[in-house]
PDB file of C-alpha atoms in Angstrom:
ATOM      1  CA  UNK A 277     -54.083   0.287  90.003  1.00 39.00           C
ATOM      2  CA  UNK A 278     -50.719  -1.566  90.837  1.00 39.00           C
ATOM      3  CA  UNK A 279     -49.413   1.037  92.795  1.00 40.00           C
ATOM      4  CA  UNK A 280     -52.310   1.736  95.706  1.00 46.00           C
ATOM      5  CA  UNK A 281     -49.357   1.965  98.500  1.00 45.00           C
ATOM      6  CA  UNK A 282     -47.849   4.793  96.779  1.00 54.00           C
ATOM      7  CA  UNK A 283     -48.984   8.585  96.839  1.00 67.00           C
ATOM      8  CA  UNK A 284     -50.773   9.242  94.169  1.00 87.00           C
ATOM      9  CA  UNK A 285     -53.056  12.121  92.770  1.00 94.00           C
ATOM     10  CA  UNK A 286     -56.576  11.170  91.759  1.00 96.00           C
ATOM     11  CA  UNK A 287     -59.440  13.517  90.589  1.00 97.00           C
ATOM     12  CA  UNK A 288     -63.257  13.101  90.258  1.00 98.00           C
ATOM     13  CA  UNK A 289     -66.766  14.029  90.543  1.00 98.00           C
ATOM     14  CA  UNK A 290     -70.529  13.375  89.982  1.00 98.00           C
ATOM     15  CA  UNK A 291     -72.046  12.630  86.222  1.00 98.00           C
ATOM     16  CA  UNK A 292     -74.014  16.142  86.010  1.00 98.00           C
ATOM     17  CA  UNK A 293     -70.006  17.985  86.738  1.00 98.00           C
ATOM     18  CA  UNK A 294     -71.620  19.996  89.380  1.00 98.00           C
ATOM     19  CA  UNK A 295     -69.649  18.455  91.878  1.00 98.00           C
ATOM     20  CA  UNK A 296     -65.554  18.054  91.339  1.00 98.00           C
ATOM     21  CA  UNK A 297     -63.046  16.719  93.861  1.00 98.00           C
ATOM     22  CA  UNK A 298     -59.485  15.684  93.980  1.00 97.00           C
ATOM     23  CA  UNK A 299     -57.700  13.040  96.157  1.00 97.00           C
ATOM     24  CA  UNK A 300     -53.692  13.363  97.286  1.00 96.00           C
ATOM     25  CA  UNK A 301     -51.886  10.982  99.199  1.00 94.00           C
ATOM     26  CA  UNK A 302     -51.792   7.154  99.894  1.00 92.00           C
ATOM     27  CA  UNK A 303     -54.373   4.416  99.448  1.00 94.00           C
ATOM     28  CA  UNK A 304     -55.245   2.896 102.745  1.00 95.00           C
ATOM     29  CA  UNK A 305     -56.700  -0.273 100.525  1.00 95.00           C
ATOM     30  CA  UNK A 306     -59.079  -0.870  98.123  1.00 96.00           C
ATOM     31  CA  UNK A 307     -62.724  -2.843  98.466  1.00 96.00           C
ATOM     32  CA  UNK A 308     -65.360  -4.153  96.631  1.00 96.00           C
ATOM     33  CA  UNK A 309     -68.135  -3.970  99.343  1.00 94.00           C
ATOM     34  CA  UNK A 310     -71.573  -6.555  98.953  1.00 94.00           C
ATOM     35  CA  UNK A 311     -73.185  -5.045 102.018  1.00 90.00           C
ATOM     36  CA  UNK A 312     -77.349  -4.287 102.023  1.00 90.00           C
ATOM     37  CA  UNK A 313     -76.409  -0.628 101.875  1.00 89.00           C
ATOM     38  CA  UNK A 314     -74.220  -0.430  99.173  1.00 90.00           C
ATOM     39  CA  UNK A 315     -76.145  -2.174  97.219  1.00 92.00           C
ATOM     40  CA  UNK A 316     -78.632   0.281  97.994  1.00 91.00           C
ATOM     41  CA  UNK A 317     -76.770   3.377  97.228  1.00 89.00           C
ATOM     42  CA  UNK A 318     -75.316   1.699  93.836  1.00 90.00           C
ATOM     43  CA  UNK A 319     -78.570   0.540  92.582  1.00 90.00           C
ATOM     44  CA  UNK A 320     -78.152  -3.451  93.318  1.00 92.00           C
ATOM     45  CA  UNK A 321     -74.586  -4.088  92.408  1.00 93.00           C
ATOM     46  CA  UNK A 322     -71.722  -4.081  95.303  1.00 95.00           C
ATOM     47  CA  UNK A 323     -69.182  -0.877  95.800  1.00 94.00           C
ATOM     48  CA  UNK A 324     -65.848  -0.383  94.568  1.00 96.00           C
ATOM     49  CA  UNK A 325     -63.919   2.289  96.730  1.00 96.00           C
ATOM     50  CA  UNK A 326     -60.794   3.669  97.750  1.00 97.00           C
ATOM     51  CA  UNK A 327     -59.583   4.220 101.287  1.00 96.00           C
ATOM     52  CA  UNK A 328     -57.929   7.247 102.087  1.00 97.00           C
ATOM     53  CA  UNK A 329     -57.004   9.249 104.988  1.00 96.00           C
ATOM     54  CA  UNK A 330     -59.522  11.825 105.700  1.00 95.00           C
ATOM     55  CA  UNK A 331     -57.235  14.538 104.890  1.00 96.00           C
ATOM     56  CA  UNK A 332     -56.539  13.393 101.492  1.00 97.00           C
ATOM     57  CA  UNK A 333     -59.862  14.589 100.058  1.00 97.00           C
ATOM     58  CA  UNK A 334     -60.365  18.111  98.848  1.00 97.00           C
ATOM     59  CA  UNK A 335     -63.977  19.337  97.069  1.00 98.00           C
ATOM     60  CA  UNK A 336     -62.792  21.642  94.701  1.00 98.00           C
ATOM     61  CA  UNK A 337     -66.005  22.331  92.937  1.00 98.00           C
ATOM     62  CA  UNK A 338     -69.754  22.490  94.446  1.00 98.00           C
ATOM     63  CA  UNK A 339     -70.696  21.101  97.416  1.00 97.00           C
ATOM     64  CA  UNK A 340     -72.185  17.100  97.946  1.00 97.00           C
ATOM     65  CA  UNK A 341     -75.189  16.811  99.938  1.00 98.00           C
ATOM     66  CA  UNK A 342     -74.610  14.197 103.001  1.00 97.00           C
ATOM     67  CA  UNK A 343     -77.451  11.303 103.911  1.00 96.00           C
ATOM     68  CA  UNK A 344     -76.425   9.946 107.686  1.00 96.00           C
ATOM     69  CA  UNK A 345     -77.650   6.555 109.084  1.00 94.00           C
ATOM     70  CA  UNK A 346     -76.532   4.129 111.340  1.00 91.00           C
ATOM     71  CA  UNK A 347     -74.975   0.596 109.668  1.00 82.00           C
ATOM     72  CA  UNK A 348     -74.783  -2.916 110.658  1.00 73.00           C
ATOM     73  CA  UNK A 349     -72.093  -2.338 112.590  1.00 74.00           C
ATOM     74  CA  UNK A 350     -73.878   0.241 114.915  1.00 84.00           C
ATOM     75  CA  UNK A 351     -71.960   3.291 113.859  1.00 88.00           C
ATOM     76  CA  UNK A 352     -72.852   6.138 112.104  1.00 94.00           C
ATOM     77  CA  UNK A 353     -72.424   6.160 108.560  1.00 94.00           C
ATOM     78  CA  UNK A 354     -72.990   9.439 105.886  1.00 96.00           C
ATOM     79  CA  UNK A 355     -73.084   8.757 102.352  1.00 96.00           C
ATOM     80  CA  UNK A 356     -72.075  11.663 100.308  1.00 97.00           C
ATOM     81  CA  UNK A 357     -73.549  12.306  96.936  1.00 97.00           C
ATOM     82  CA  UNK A 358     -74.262  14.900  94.214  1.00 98.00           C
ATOM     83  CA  UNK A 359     -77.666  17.340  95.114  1.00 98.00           C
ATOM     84  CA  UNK A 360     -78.189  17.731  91.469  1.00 98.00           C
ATOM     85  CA  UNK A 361     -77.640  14.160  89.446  1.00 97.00           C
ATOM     86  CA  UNK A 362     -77.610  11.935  92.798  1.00 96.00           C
ATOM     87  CA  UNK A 363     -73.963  10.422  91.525  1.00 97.00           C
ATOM     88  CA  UNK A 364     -72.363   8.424  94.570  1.00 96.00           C
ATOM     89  CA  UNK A 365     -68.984  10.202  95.607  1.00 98.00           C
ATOM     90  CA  UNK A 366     -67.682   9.627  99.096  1.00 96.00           C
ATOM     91  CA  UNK A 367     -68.381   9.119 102.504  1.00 94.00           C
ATOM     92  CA  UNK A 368     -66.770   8.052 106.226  1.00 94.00           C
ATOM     93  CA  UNK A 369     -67.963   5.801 108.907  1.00 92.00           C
ATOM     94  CA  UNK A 370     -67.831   7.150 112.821  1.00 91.00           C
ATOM     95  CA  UNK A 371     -64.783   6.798 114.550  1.00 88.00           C
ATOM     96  CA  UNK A 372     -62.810   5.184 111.175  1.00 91.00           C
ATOM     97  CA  UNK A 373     -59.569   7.333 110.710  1.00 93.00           C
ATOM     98  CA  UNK A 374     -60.419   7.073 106.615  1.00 96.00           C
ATOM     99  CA  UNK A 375     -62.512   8.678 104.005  1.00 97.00           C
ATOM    100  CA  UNK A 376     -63.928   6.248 101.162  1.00 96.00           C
ATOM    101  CA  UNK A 377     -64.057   7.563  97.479  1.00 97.00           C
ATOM    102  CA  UNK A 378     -66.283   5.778  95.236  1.00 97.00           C
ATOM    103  CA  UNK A 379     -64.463   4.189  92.329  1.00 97.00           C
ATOM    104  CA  UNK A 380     -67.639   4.869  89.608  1.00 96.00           C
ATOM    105  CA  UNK A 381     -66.604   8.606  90.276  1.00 97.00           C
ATOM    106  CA  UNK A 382     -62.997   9.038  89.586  1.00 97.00           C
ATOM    107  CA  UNK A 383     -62.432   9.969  85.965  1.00 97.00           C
ATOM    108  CA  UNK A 384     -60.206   7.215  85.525  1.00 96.00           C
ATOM    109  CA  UNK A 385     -61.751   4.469  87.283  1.00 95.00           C
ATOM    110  CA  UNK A 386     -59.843   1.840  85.276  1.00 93.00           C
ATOM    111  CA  UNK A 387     -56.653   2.555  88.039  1.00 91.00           C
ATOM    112  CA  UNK A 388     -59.006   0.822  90.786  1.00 93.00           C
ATOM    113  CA  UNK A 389     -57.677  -2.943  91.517  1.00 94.00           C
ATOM    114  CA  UNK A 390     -59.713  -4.461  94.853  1.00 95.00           C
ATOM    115  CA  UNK A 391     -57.835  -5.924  97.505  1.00 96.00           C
ATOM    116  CA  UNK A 392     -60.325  -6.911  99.289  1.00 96.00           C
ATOM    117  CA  UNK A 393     -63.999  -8.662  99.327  1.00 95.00           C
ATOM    118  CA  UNK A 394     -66.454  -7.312 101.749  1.00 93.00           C
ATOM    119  CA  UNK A 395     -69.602  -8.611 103.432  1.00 91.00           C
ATOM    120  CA  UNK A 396     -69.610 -11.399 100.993  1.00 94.00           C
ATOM    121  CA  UNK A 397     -72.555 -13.439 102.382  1.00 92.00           C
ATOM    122  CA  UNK A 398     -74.501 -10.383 101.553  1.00 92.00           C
ATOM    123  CA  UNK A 399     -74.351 -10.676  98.318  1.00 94.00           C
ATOM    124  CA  UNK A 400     -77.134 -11.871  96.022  1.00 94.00           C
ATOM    125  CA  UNK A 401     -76.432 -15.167  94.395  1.00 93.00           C
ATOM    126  CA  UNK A 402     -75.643 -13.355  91.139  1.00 94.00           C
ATOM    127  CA  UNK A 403     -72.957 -10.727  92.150  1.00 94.00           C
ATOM    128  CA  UNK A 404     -69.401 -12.109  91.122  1.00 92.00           C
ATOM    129  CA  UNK A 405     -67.345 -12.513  94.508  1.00 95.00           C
ATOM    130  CA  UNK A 406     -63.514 -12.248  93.683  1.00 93.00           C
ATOM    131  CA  UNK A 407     -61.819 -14.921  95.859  1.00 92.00           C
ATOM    132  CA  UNK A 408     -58.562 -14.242  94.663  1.00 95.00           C
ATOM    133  CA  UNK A 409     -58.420 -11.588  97.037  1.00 96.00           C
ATOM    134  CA  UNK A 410     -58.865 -11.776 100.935  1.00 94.00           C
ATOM    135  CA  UNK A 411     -62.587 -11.974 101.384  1.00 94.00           C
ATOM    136  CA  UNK A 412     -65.261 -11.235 104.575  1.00 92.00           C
ATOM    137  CA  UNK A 413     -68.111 -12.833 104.961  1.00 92.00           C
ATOM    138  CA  UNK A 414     -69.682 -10.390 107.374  1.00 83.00           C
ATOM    139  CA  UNK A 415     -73.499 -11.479 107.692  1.00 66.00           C
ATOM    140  CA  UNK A 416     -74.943 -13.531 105.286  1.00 55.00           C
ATOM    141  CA  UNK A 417     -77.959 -11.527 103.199  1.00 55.00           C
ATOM    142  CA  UNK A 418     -81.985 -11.796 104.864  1.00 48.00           C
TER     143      UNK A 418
END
């Protein structure tokens, strides 16, 4: 996605269709994330997601079901996914001014470029970390 600064129009939803959205406005950045829980909630590999302002983010079809928890960093995170086919969409973090879209449901994922690495030393020794791009190290994995 060369353009991430720039307003832009992106639609999505979960693998079953019961759940459609649509994102307008301007990428905040973009992150692959190695973190414990998303590799949890995608199954062992890290995240790719968009940053958005919360705003930007419109459900236009069915509604996603919400799983709240609290995260490393002691605030509240909810994970927001489809009831039906359990397809990871979206989700916020407590007192962030931004709404993350996950990248595996846009329908054209190929836009998504990362420009940045997160939690790095929590990823297994076989997940690729991309150095080219400004990477955290965050804790390093149990």
């Amino acid at each position: 996605m060369s353009q991430q600064a720039d307003s832009a129009t992106f639609t999505g939803g979960c693998h079953c269709g019961a759940v459609r959205y649509e994102v307008v406005g301007d990428t905040l950045t973009a992150a692959t994330c190695h973190c414990r829980d998303c590799q949890y909630a995608s199954g062992g590999a890290p995240a790719h997601a968009l940053l958005f302002a919360p705003q930007a983010l419109r459900v236009v079809q069915g509604q996603a079901q919400e799983y709240t928890y609290q995260g490393d960093s002691g605030n509240t995170v909810v994970r927001s996914f489809c009831p039906a086919c359990g397809t990871p969409l979206f989700g916020h973090t407590a007192g962030q001014d931004y709404v993350i879209v996950k990248v595996g449901s846009l329908d054209d994922p190929g836009r998504f470029r990362s420009q940045m690495t997160l939690w790095a030393g929590s990823a297994p020794a076989w997940h690729h970390i991309d150095r080219s791009v400004p990477t955290y190290e965050g804790k390093a994995a149990g």
